[in-house]
mmCIF file of C-alpha atoms and ligand atoms in Angstrom:
data_model
loop_
_atom_site.group_PDB
_atom_site.id
_atom_site.type_symbol
_atom_site.label_atom_id
_atom_site.label_comp_id
_atom_site.label_asym_id
_atom_site.label_seq_id
_atom_site.Cartn_x
_atom_site.Cartn_y
_atom_site.Cartn_z
ATOM 1 C CA MET S 28 26.089 -17.260 9.552
ATOM 2 C CA GLU S 29 23.994 -17.060 6.349
ATOM 3 C CA LEU S 30 20.814 -15.141 5.662
ATOM 4 C CA PHE S 31 17.608 -17.127 6.203
ATOM 5 C CA ASP S 32 16.880 -17.925 2.591
ATOM 6 C CA VAL S 33 13.247 -16.865 2.083
ATOM 7 C CA TYR S 34 13.523 -14.487 -0.875
ATOM 8 C CA PRO S 35 14.180 -15.520 -4.498
ATOM 9 C CA LEU S 36 16.558 -12.708 -5.528
ATOM 10 C CA TYR S 37 17.201 -11.012 -8.840
ATOM 11 C CA ASP S 38 20.894 -10.814 -9.578
ATOM 12 C CA VAL S 39 21.154 -7.043 -9.117
ATOM 13 C CA ALA S 40 22.430 -5.015 -6.157
ATOM 14 C CA PRO S 41 21.268 -1.387 -6.003
ATOM 15 C CA VAL S 42 23.755 0.795 -4.134
ATOM 16 C CA SER S 43 22.425 4.292 -4.749
ATOM 17 C CA ALA S 44 19.295 5.951 -6.085
ATOM 18 C CA GLN S 45 17.952 9.373 -6.956
ATOM 19 C CA GLY S 46 14.373 10.129 -7.985
ATOM 20 C CA ILE S 47 13.273 7.278 -10.196
ATOM 21 C CA GLU S 48 16.818 6.155 -11.066
ATOM 22 C CA VAL S 49 18.536 3.318 -9.210
ATOM 23 C CA LYS S 50 22.252 2.531 -9.700
ATOM 24 C CA ASP S 51 23.732 -0.917 -9.142
ATOM 25 C CA ASP S 52 27.191 -1.894 -7.893
ATOM 26 C CA HIS S 53 28.514 -1.971 -11.486
ATOM 27 C CA GLY S 54 27.356 1.612 -12.146
ATOM 28 C CA LYS S 55 24.397 0.507 -14.304
ATOM 29 C CA THR S 56 21.293 2.739 -14.074
ATOM 30 C CA TYR S 57 17.765 1.310 -13.866
ATOM 31 C CA LEU S 58 14.384 3.070 -13.950
ATOM 32 C CA ASP S 59 12.307 2.072 -10.942
ATOM 33 C CA PHE S 60 8.741 1.257 -12.037
ATOM 34 C CA TYR S 61 8.308 -0.926 -8.939
ATOM 35 C CA GLY S 62 9.053 1.631 -6.208
ATOM 36 C CA GLY S 63 10.554 -1.120 -4.033
ATOM 37 C CA HIS S 64 7.035 -2.631 -3.861
ATOM 38 C CA ALA S 65 4.948 0.577 -3.751
ATOM 39 C CA VAL S 66 7.124 2.051 -1.012
ATOM 40 C CA ILE S 67 8.915 4.860 -2.826
ATOM 41 C CA SER S 68 6.284 7.583 -3.068
ATOM 42 C CA ILE S 69 8.220 10.850 -3.503
ATOM 43 C CA GLY S 70 11.269 9.395 -5.278
ATOM 44 C CA HIS S 71 14.500 7.929 -3.942
ATOM 45 C CA SER S 72 16.637 10.242 -1.796
ATOM 46 C CA HIS S 73 14.403 13.275 -2.342
ATOM 47 C CA PRO S 74 16.512 16.240 -1.080
ATOM 48 C CA HIS S 75 13.793 17.521 1.272
ATOM 49 C CA TYR S 76 13.354 14.019 2.740
ATOM 50 C CA VAL S 77 17.106 13.539 3.154
ATOM 51 C CA ASN S 78 17.514 16.947 4.854
ATOM 52 C CA ARG S 79 14.573 16.392 7.193
ATOM 53 C CA ILE S 80 15.893 13.005 8.366
ATOM 54 C CA LYS S 81 19.541 14.134 8.532
ATOM 55 C CA SER S 82 18.822 17.171 10.661
ATOM 56 C CA GLN S 83 16.494 15.199 12.956
ATOM 57 C CA LEU S 84 19.174 12.520 13.376
ATOM 58 C CA GLU S 85 21.552 15.179 14.647
ATOM 59 C CA LYS S 86 18.977 16.297 17.273
ATOM 60 C CA ILE S 87 17.223 13.185 18.600
ATOM 61 C CA ALA S 88 16.377 9.961 16.742
ATOM 62 C CA PHE S 89 14.266 8.167 19.303
ATOM 63 C CA TYR S 90 12.613 8.359 22.648
ATOM 64 C CA SER S 91 9.838 6.117 23.940
ATOM 65 C CA ASN S 92 6.112 6.863 23.880
ATOM 66 C CA SER S 93 6.218 7.765 27.578
ATOM 67 C CA VAL S 94 7.092 11.426 26.875
ATOM 68 C CA GLN S 95 5.766 14.267 24.708
ATOM 69 C CA ASN S 96 6.786 14.152 21.066
ATOM 70 C CA PRO S 97 5.775 17.396 19.300
ATOM 71 C CA LEU S 98 6.609 15.816 15.908
ATOM 72 C CA GLN S 99 3.695 13.412 16.382
ATOM 73 C CA GLN S 100 1.391 16.417 16.894
ATOM 74 C CA GLU S 101 2.765 18.082 13.775
ATOM 75 C CA LEU S 102 2.201 14.861 11.827
ATOM 76 C CA VAL S 103 -1.374 14.463 13.025
ATOM 77 C CA GLY S 104 -2.157 18.041 11.896
ATOM 78 C CA LEU S 105 -0.703 17.699 8.402
ATOM 79 C CA LEU S 106 -1.987 14.156 7.788
ATOM 80 C CA GLY S 107 -5.509 15.179 8.860
ATOM 81 C CA LYS S 108 -5.414 18.183 6.533
ATOM 82 C CA LEU S 109 -4.004 16.473 3.420
ATOM 83 C CA SER S 110 -6.005 13.251 3.720
ATOM 84 C CA GLY S 111 -9.305 14.991 4.468
ATOM 85 C CA CYS S 112 -9.641 12.597 7.432
ATOM 86 C CA ASP S 113 -9.436 15.122 10.265
ATOM 87 C CA ASP S 114 -12.247 13.362 12.159
ATOM 88 C CA TYR S 115 -9.933 10.387 12.727
ATOM 89 C CA ASN S 116 -7.222 9.875 15.346
ATOM 90 C CA LEU S 117 -3.799 8.411 14.597
ATOM 91 C CA PHE S 118 -1.953 5.468 16.167
ATOM 92 C CA LEU S 119 1.584 5.007 14.865
ATOM 93 C CA CYS S 120 3.411 1.687 14.422
ATOM 94 C CA ASN S 121 6.124 0.301 12.144
ATOM 95 C CA SER S 122 4.777 -1.700 9.193
ATOM 96 C CA GLY S 123 1.710 -2.626 7.179
ATOM 97 C CA ALA S 124 1.117 -5.947 8.906
ATOM 98 C CA GLU S 125 1.434 -4.293 12.284
ATOM 99 C CA ALA S 126 -1.069 -1.618 11.227
ATOM 100 C CA ASN S 127 -3.609 -4.295 10.265
ATOM 101 C CA GLU S 128 -2.841 -6.284 13.410
ATOM 102 C CA ASN S 129 -3.711 -3.229 15.499
ATOM 103 C CA ALA S 130 -6.763 -2.432 13.364
ATOM 104 C CA LEU S 131 -8.158 -5.956 13.850
ATOM 105 C CA LYS S 132 -7.345 -5.975 17.554
ATOM 106 C CA LEU S 133 -9.049 -2.617 18.046
ATOM 107 C CA ALA S 134 -12.130 -3.812 16.133
ATOM 108 C CA SER S 135 -12.266 -6.837 18.425
ATOM 109 C CA PHE S 136 -11.895 -4.723 21.571
ATOM 110 C CA HIS S 137 -14.556 -2.323 20.292
ATOM 111 C CA THR S 138 -17.177 -4.957 19.452
ATOM 112 C CA GLY S 139 -16.273 -7.725 21.921
ATOM 113 C CA LYS S 140 -16.324 -10.157 18.953
ATOM 114 C CA SER S 141 -13.609 -12.039 17.092
ATOM 115 C CA LYS S 142 -14.565 -13.228 13.587
ATOM 116 C CA VAL S 143 -13.447 -11.287 10.517
ATOM 117 C CA ILE S 144 -14.693 -11.051 6.938
ATOM 118 C CA SER S 145 -11.985 -10.733 4.310
ATOM 119 C CA PHE S 146 -12.050 -11.120 0.528
ATOM 120 C CA SER S 147 -10.720 -13.564 -2.064
ATOM 121 C CA ASN S 148 -7.184 -12.643 -3.114
ATOM 122 C CA GLY S 149 -6.846 -10.105 -0.289
ATOM 123 C CA PHE S 150 -3.381 -9.506 1.189
ATOM 124 C CA HIS S 151 -3.013 -7.886 4.607
ATOM 125 C CA GLY S 152 0.418 -8.947 5.873
ATOM 126 C CA ARG S 153 2.232 -11.863 7.461
ATOM 127 C CA THR S 154 1.694 -11.526 11.210
ATOM 128 C CA SER S 155 -0.898 -13.328 13.326
ATOM 129 C CA ALA S 156 -4.344 -11.873 12.552
ATOM 130 C CA ALA S 157 -3.153 -10.024 9.429
ATOM 131 C CA VAL S 158 -1.939 -13.212 7.753
ATOM 132 C CA ALA S 159 -5.111 -15.037 8.761
ATOM 133 C CA THR S 160 -7.082 -12.437 6.773
ATOM 134 C CA THR S 161 -4.726 -12.934 3.813
ATOM 135 C CA ASP S 162 -6.105 -15.292 1.178
ATOM 136 C CA ASN S 163 -3.027 -17.488 0.871
ATOM 137 C CA PRO S 164 -2.988 -20.757 2.871
ATOM 138 C CA ALA S 165 0.704 -21.287 1.986
ATOM 139 C CA ILE S 166 1.796 -18.403 4.247
ATOM 140 C CA ASN S 167 -0.535 -19.329 7.143
ATOM 141 C CA ALA S 168 1.147 -21.554 9.752
ATOM 142 C CA PRO S 169 -0.981 -23.782 11.999
ATOM 143 C CA ILE S 170 -0.760 -21.115 14.735
ATOM 144 C CA ASN S 171 -2.347 -18.537 12.398
ATOM 145 C CA LYS S 172 -5.235 -20.847 11.547
ATOM 146 C CA GLN S 173 -6.746 -20.315 14.986
ATOM 147 C CA GLN S 174 -8.207 -16.999 13.794
ATOM 148 C CA GLN S 175 -11.740 -17.222 12.452
ATOM 149 C CA VAL S 176 -11.856 -15.612 9.034
ATOM 150 C CA THR S 177 -14.513 -15.907 6.328
ATOM 151 C CA PHE S 178 -13.296 -15.213 2.792
ATOM 152 C CA LEU S 179 -15.932 -13.890 0.392
ATOM 153 C CA PRO S 180 -15.750 -13.026 -3.304
ATOM 154 C CA LEU S 181 -15.620 -9.327 -4.217
ATOM 155 C CA ASN S 182 -18.929 -7.915 -5.449
ATOM 156 C CA ASP S 183 -21.073 -10.807 -4.122
ATOM 157 C CA PHE S 184 -23.791 -8.817 -2.350
ATOM 158 C CA ASP S 185 -25.840 -11.877 -1.260
ATOM 159 C CA ALA S 186 -22.893 -13.762 0.236
ATOM 160 C CA PHE S 187 -21.807 -10.641 2.120
ATOM 161 C CA GLU S 188 -25.270 -9.919 3.485
ATOM 162 C CA LYS S 189 -25.778 -13.507 4.624
ATOM 163 C CA ALA S 190 -22.418 -13.596 6.404
ATOM 164 C CA ILE S 191 -22.586 -10.264 8.173
ATOM 165 C CA GLN S 192 -26.047 -10.967 9.586
ATOM 166 C CA SER S 193 -24.751 -13.948 11.541
ATOM 167 C CA ASP S 194 -23.768 -11.519 14.294
ATOM 168 C CA ASN S 195 -20.315 -12.909 15.085
ATOM 169 C CA TYR S 196 -18.102 -10.474 13.239
ATOM 170 C CA CYS S 197 -15.925 -7.741 14.697
ATOM 171 C CA ALA S 198 -14.530 -6.489 11.378
ATOM 172 C CA VAL S 199 -14.557 -6.463 7.614
ATOM 173 C CA ILE S 200 -11.126 -5.830 6.116
ATOM 174 C CA LEU S 201 -10.746 -4.803 2.488
ATOM 175 C CA GLU S 202 -8.240 -3.270 0.088
ATOM 176 C CA ALA S 203 -9.937 -0.629 -2.081
ATOM 177 C CA ILE S 204 -7.616 -1.807 -4.842
ATOM 178 C CA GLN S 205 -5.998 -5.191 -4.278
ATOM 179 C CA GLY S 206 -2.214 -4.978 -4.512
ATOM 180 C CA VAL S 207 -0.542 -8.370 -4.182
ATOM 181 C CA GLY S 208 -3.802 -10.033 -5.341
ATOM 182 C CA GLY S 209 -3.554 -8.418 -8.782
ATOM 183 C CA LEU S 210 -5.304 -5.015 -8.867
ATOM 184 C CA ASP S 211 -8.941 -6.081 -8.678
ATOM 185 C CA GLU S 212 -11.247 -3.589 -7.007
ATOM 186 C CA PRO S 213 -14.834 -3.804 -5.830
ATOM 187 C CA THR S 214 -17.489 -1.637 -7.480
ATOM 188 C CA THR S 215 -18.591 1.584 -5.794
ATOM 189 C CA ASP S 216 -22.020 -0.032 -5.224
ATOM 190 C CA PHE S 217 -20.414 -2.959 -3.428
ATOM 191 C CA TYR S 218 -18.188 -0.729 -1.319
ATOM 192 C CA GLN S 219 -21.172 1.401 -0.302
ATOM 193 C CA PHE S 220 -23.225 -1.734 0.436
ATOM 194 C CA ILE S 221 -20.464 -3.032 2.696
ATOM 195 C CA ALA S 222 -20.205 0.289 4.535
ATOM 196 C CA LYS S 223 -23.985 0.398 5.054
ATOM 197 C CA LYS S 224 -24.201 -3.220 6.259
ATOM 198 C CA CYS S 225 -21.243 -2.736 8.611
ATOM 199 C CA LYS S 226 -23.019 0.259 10.190
ATOM 200 C CA GLU S 227 -26.348 -1.613 10.497
ATOM 201 C CA ASN S 228 -24.646 -4.620 12.130
ATOM 202 C CA GLY S 229 -22.160 -2.781 14.358
ATOM 203 C CA VAL S 230 -19.168 -4.259 12.475
ATOM 204 C CA VAL S 231 -15.954 -2.252 12.099
ATOM 205 C CA LEU S 232 -14.961 -1.528 8.477
ATOM 206 C CA ILE S 233 -11.191 -1.529 7.987
ATOM 207 C CA ALA S 234 -9.832 -0.036 4.760
ATOM 208 C CA ASP S 235 -6.356 -1.443 4.190
ATOM 209 C CA GLU S 236 -4.613 1.477 2.462
ATOM 210 C CA VAL S 237 -1.123 0.150 3.167
ATOM 211 C CA GLN S 238 -0.364 0.004 -0.543
ATOM 212 C CA SER S 239 -3.033 2.223 -2.119
ATOM 213 C CA GLY S 240 -2.776 5.116 0.356
ATOM 214 C CA PHE S 241 -0.713 8.312 0.390
ATOM 215 C CA GLY S 242 -1.803 9.357 -3.099
ATOM 216 C CA ARG S 243 -0.857 6.247 -5.044
ATOM 217 C CA SER S 244 -4.333 5.769 -6.546
ATOM 218 C CA GLY S 245 -4.727 9.426 -7.558
ATOM 219 C CA ALA S 246 -6.687 10.262 -4.371
ATOM 220 C CA PHE S 247 -5.136 10.463 -0.909
ATOM 221 C CA PHE S 248 -6.885 7.155 -0.090
ATOM 222 C CA ALA S 249 -8.286 4.733 -2.671
ATOM 223 C CA PHE S 250 -11.564 4.273 -0.748
ATOM 224 C CA GLN S 251 -12.215 7.983 -1.396
ATOM 225 C CA HIS S 252 -12.992 7.082 -5.036
ATOM 226 C CA HIS S 253 -16.070 5.291 -3.640
ATOM 227 C CA GLY S 254 -17.459 7.945 -1.288
ATOM 228 C CA ILE S 255 -17.478 5.914 1.917
ATOM 229 C CA GLU S 256 -16.129 6.443 5.429
ATOM 230 C CA PRO S 257 -14.351 3.399 6.943
ATOM 231 C CA ASP S 258 -14.021 3.098 10.733
ATOM 232 C CA ILE S 259 -10.290 2.338 10.590
ATOM 233 C CA ILE S 260 -7.753 3.014 7.825
ATOM 234 C CA SER S 261 -4.397 1.220 7.858
ATOM 235 C CA ILE S 262 -1.337 2.905 6.340
ATOM 236 C CA ALA S 263 2.369 2.147 5.733
ATOM 237 C CA LYS S 264 4.570 1.734 2.601
ATOM 238 C CA GLY S 265 4.500 5.120 0.769
ATOM 239 C CA MET S 266 4.012 6.864 4.109
ATOM 240 C CA GLY S 267 7.726 6.722 4.884
ATOM 241 C CA ASN S 268 9.226 6.551 1.354
ATOM 242 C CA GLY S 269 11.427 3.712 2.597
ATOM 243 C CA PHE S 270 11.620 4.596 6.285
ATOM 244 C CA PRO S 271 9.760 1.794 8.149
ATOM 245 C CA VAL S 272 6.595 3.395 9.491
ATOM 246 C CA GLY S 273 2.941 2.407 9.661
ATOM 247 C CA GLY S 274 -0.207 3.461 11.412
ATOM 248 C CA ILE S 275 -3.957 3.355 11.708
ATOM 249 C CA LEU S 276 -6.417 6.215 11.424
ATOM 250 C CA ILE S 277 -9.262 5.523 13.818
ATOM 251 C CA HIS S 278 -12.622 7.250 13.428
ATOM 252 C CA GLU S 279 -13.345 9.412 16.451
ATOM 253 C CA SER S 280 -16.410 7.269 17.261
ATOM 254 C CA ILE S 281 -13.958 4.589 18.516
ATOM 255 C CA LYS S 282 -12.546 5.759 21.811
ATOM 256 C CA ALA S 283 -9.011 5.352 23.140
ATOM 257 C CA SER S 284 -8.014 4.314 26.637
ATOM 258 C CA TYR S 285 -4.563 4.068 28.214
ATOM 259 C CA GLY S 286 -2.833 0.806 27.354
ATOM 260 C CA LEU S 287 -5.363 -0.250 24.691
ATOM 261 C CA LEU S 288 -2.607 -0.244 22.018
ATOM 262 C CA GLY S 289 1.119 0.334 22.329
ATOM 263 C CA THR S 290 4.527 -0.051 20.698
ATOM 264 C CA THR S 291 8.170 0.716 21.461
ATOM 265 C CA PHE S 292 9.336 2.094 18.128
ATOM 266 C CA GLY S 293 6.060 3.376 16.635
ATOM 267 C CA GLY S 294 5.953 7.153 16.183
ATOM 268 C CA ASN S 295 9.660 7.692 16.854
ATOM 269 C CA HIS S 296 11.217 10.992 15.872
ATOM 270 C CA LEU S 297 12.823 9.758 12.661
ATOM 271 C CA ALA S 298 9.636 8.014 11.505
ATOM 272 C CA CYS S 299 7.687 11.225 12.135
ATOM 273 C CA VAL S 300 10.025 13.432 10.104
ATOM 274 C CA ALA S 301 10.187 10.873 7.283
ATOM 275 C CA THR S 302 6.373 10.914 7.082
ATOM 276 C CA LEU S 303 6.207 14.704 7.432
ATOM 277 C CA ALA S 304 8.698 15.073 4.584
ATOM 278 C CA VAL S 305 6.588 12.750 2.401
ATOM 279 C CA LEU S 306 3.438 14.770 3.124
ATOM 280 C CA GLU S 307 5.204 18.084 2.507
ATOM 281 C CA VAL S 308 6.541 16.921 -0.857
ATOM 282 C CA LEU S 309 3.176 15.399 -1.863
ATOM 283 C CA GLU S 310 1.597 18.811 -1.201
ATOM 284 C CA GLN S 311 4.331 21.098 -2.577
ATOM 285 C CA GLU S 312 4.853 19.112 -5.784
ATOM 286 C CA ASN S 313 1.159 18.267 -6.401
ATOM 287 C CA LEU S 314 2.048 14.600 -6.632
ATOM 288 C CA ILE S 315 -1.458 13.219 -6.147
ATOM 289 C CA GLU S 316 -2.583 15.307 -9.115
ATOM 290 C CA ASN S 317 0.468 14.044 -11.031
ATOM 291 C CA ALA S 318 -0.533 10.431 -10.309
ATOM 292 C CA LYS S 319 -3.952 11.112 -11.841
ATOM 293 C CA ILE S 320 -2.501 12.804 -14.934
ATOM 294 C CA LEU S 321 0.063 10.063 -15.458
ATOM 295 C CA GLU S 322 -2.568 7.347 -15.054
ATOM 296 C CA ASP S 323 -4.197 8.688 -18.235
ATOM 297 C CA HIS S 324 -0.871 8.953 -20.052
ATOM 298 C CA PHE S 325 0.089 5.404 -19.027
ATOM 299 C CA LYS S 326 -3.274 3.943 -20.027
ATOM 300 C CA GLN S 327 -3.131 5.672 -23.417
ATOM 301 C CA GLY S 328 0.348 4.237 -24.036
ATOM 302 C CA ALA S 329 -0.665 0.759 -22.851
ATOM 303 C CA ALA S 330 -3.724 0.734 -25.123
ATOM 304 C CA LYS S 331 -1.374 0.885 -28.138
ATOM 305 C CA ILE S 332 0.344 -2.407 -27.238
ATOM 306 C CA PRO S 333 -1.541 -5.306 -28.861
ATOM 307 C CA GLN S 334 -0.109 -7.926 -26.467
ATOM 308 C CA VAL S 335 -1.700 -6.138 -23.472
ATOM 309 C CA LYS S 336 -5.039 -7.867 -22.823
ATOM 310 C CA LYS S 337 -6.230 -5.721 -19.926
ATOM 311 C CA ILE S 338 -5.114 -2.496 -18.197
ATOM 312 C CA LYS S 339 -5.892 -2.463 -14.473
ATOM 313 C CA GLY S 340 -5.650 -0.103 -11.506
ATOM 314 C CA ARG S 341 -5.744 3.609 -10.810
ATOM 315 C CA GLY S 342 -3.283 6.462 -10.403
ATOM 316 C CA LEU S 343 0.209 4.976 -10.303
ATOM 317 C CA MET S 344 -0.989 1.631 -8.939
ATOM 318 C CA LEU S 345 -1.326 -0.001 -12.331
ATOM 319 C CA GLY S 346 -1.152 -3.376 -14.019
ATOM 320 C CA LEU S 347 -0.834 -4.804 -17.500
ATOM 321 C CA GLU S 348 -2.373 -8.209 -18.039
ATOM 322 C CA PHE S 349 -1.026 -10.494 -20.771
ATOM 323 C CA ASP S 350 -2.058 -13.963 -21.913
ATOM 324 C CA PHE S 351 1.252 -15.428 -20.710
ATOM 325 C CA GLU S 352 3.122 -15.519 -17.385
ATOM 326 C CA VAL S 353 5.277 -12.402 -16.941
ATOM 327 C CA ALA S 354 8.113 -13.770 -14.755
ATOM 328 C CA ASP S 355 10.470 -14.053 -17.722
ATOM 329 C CA LEU S 356 9.412 -10.671 -19.140
ATOM 330 C CA ARG S 357 10.184 -9.024 -15.773
ATOM 331 C CA LYS S 358 13.652 -10.574 -15.784
ATOM 332 C CA ARG S 359 14.318 -9.361 -19.321
ATOM 333 C CA LEU S 360 13.031 -5.874 -18.451
ATOM 334 C CA ILE S 361 15.588 -5.723 -15.638
ATOM 335 C CA HIS S 362 18.590 -7.235 -17.359
ATOM 336 C CA ASN S 363 18.110 -6.102 -20.990
ATOM 337 C CA GLN S 364 16.181 -2.834 -20.581
ATOM 338 C CA HIS S 365 17.069 -1.816 -17.008
ATOM 339 C CA PHE S 366 13.518 -1.375 -15.722
ATOM 340 C CA PHE S 367 12.230 -2.694 -12.402
ATOM 341 C CA THR S 368 8.573 -3.808 -12.452
ATOM 342 C CA GLY S 369 6.381 -5.839 -10.081
ATOM 343 C CA GLY S 370 4.557 -9.161 -10.179
ATOM 344 C CA SER S 371 1.471 -10.368 -8.281
ATOM 345 C CA LYS S 372 -0.536 -13.453 -7.340
ATOM 346 C CA ASN S 373 -1.964 -13.194 -10.874
ATOM 347 C CA LYS S 374 1.073 -14.505 -12.736
ATOM 348 C CA GLU S 375 0.020 -12.881 -16.021
ATOM 349 C CA LEU S 376 -0.012 -9.367 -14.555
ATOM 350 C CA LEU S 377 2.907 -6.934 -14.717
ATOM 351 C CA ARG S 378 2.596 -4.411 -11.892
ATOM 352 C CA ILE S 379 3.634 -0.778 -12.206
ATOM 353 C CA LEU S 380 4.224 1.073 -8.918
ATOM 354 C CA PRO S 381 6.629 3.959 -9.526
ATOM 355 C CA ALA S 382 7.219 7.033 -7.369
ATOM 356 C CA LEU S 383 4.461 9.610 -7.832
ATOM 357 C CA ASN S 384 6.863 12.144 -9.365
ATOM 358 C CA ILE S 385 7.784 10.239 -12.500
ATOM 359 C CA SER S 386 7.276 12.053 -15.800
ATOM 360 C CA LYS S 387 5.496 11.335 -19.077
ATOM 361 C CA ASP S 388 8.938 10.885 -20.616
ATOM 362 C CA HIS S 389 9.771 8.073 -18.164
ATOM 363 C CA ILE S 390 6.522 6.336 -19.110
ATOM 364 C CA ASP S 391 7.295 6.698 -22.816
ATOM 365 C CA GLN S 392 10.742 5.174 -22.197
ATOM 366 C CA PHE S 393 9.079 2.280 -20.383
ATOM 367 C CA PHE S 394 6.755 1.512 -23.304
ATOM 368 C CA GLU S 395 9.672 1.684 -25.717
ATOM 369 C CA ALA S 396 11.528 -0.884 -23.590
ATOM 370 C CA LEU S 397 8.444 -3.070 -23.199
ATOM 371 C CA ASN S 398 7.814 -3.040 -26.946
ATOM 372 C CA LYS S 399 11.410 -4.138 -27.571
ATOM 373 C CA GLU S 400 10.985 -7.117 -25.231
ATOM 374 C CA LEU S 401 7.595 -8.066 -26.669
ATOM 375 C CA SER S 402 8.592 -7.949 -30.334
HETATM 376 C C1 PLP Y 516 -2.434 -4.080 1.163
HETATM 377 C C2 PLP Y 516 -1.303 -4.529 2.029
HETATM 378 N N1 PLP Y 516 -1.518 -4.672 3.350
HETATM 379 C C3 PLP Y 516 -0.526 -5.042 4.179
HETATM 380 C C4 PLP Y 516 0.737 -5.318 3.714
HETATM 381 C C5 PLP Y 516 1.824 -5.730 4.666
HETATM 382 O O1 PLP Y 516 2.728 -4.708 4.835
HETATM 383 P P1 PLP Y 516 4.190 -4.990 5.480
HETATM 384 O O2 PLP Y 516 4.919 -5.815 4.472
HETATM 385 O O3 PLP Y 516 4.753 -3.618 5.689
HETATM 386 O O4 PLP Y 516 3.954 -5.716 6.747
HETATM 387 C C6 PLP Y 516 1.009 -5.195 2.348
HETATM 388 C C7 PLP Y 516 2.351 -5.496 1.808
HETATM 389 O O5 PLP Y 516 2.561 -5.742 0.636
HETATM 390 C C8 PLP Y 516 -0.039 -4.794 1.481
HETATM 391 O O6 PLP Y 516 0.152 -4.669 0.168
#
């Protein structure tokens, strides 16, 4: 048997990691400015995270959602407190796509409608409804094209108003900061307009915080920079710091009923302790504050590099735009300088998604390395 060959791979094999450092099978150390695609939030193998998971593993790793799981209650309490979203309820699943799948399904149940508004360059995952709301025809199979999705440009008030008034929509799905699309974000005015129009038209507003959530943008959720209240918030990635876990926060105005949603693995004991450990470290180490402080430090450093044409993003969800494609630069940063970085649909954008506990010194080292490769 061979692996189904769907990923173009860099020739590097990480075998251990600690904090922001990743070691390969030849003992070479890399600095992780990619966070395994915005997943590593509190640093690789954080001791509190490792202890929490290890000790849970020795007690019980899994039981189904047919019995009480006090860890889920503990998680709901801490997540509500730290996110400021304690008027939402939590449904747990296993990945970002699955979170959006459940969000869209719930919106459809709630409204009795089926069409969705999504935005140009949006990315929401690769499963049925989630991929249909993703602006990339190449990853939509014929079976996915059965979903009815209208793609609109960000910040086009007229187009949005015209569409939403047609009365067929169950949901609007939006990333507060686009990840895979290349770090564009709507204006606060546009976000507030969307929220208002969704309310007026009985359409469910879904904030996809799979990548931007859990402090990455310098607020617990990126939509919080815009002062709005979505009906559903989808979460994953940084939530588990590498443990596969996802979920949706559902505003209490949307009611649950038995059997409405369900999953085998979602909310299992290990996923709960992984997420609890992430939340505990975010709080104890002030990592959301750190993301804000380091955003400024990063942007100041980036502004000194003449080849950088635009600096995008917030917190530690950042991008540097050049006037050339960055694929080769990313390769050289890995192999010559030992830095992992990210790419995006915008081929001229280098994405920076490190753990939220990196230091100013790490950022300075990154700019030194980048300068070497650009000169
Ligand atoms: C904003 C956003 N939503 C959803 C997803 C899908 O998440 P997953 O790959 O865990 O299914 C991603 C993944 O990159 C994402 O960035």
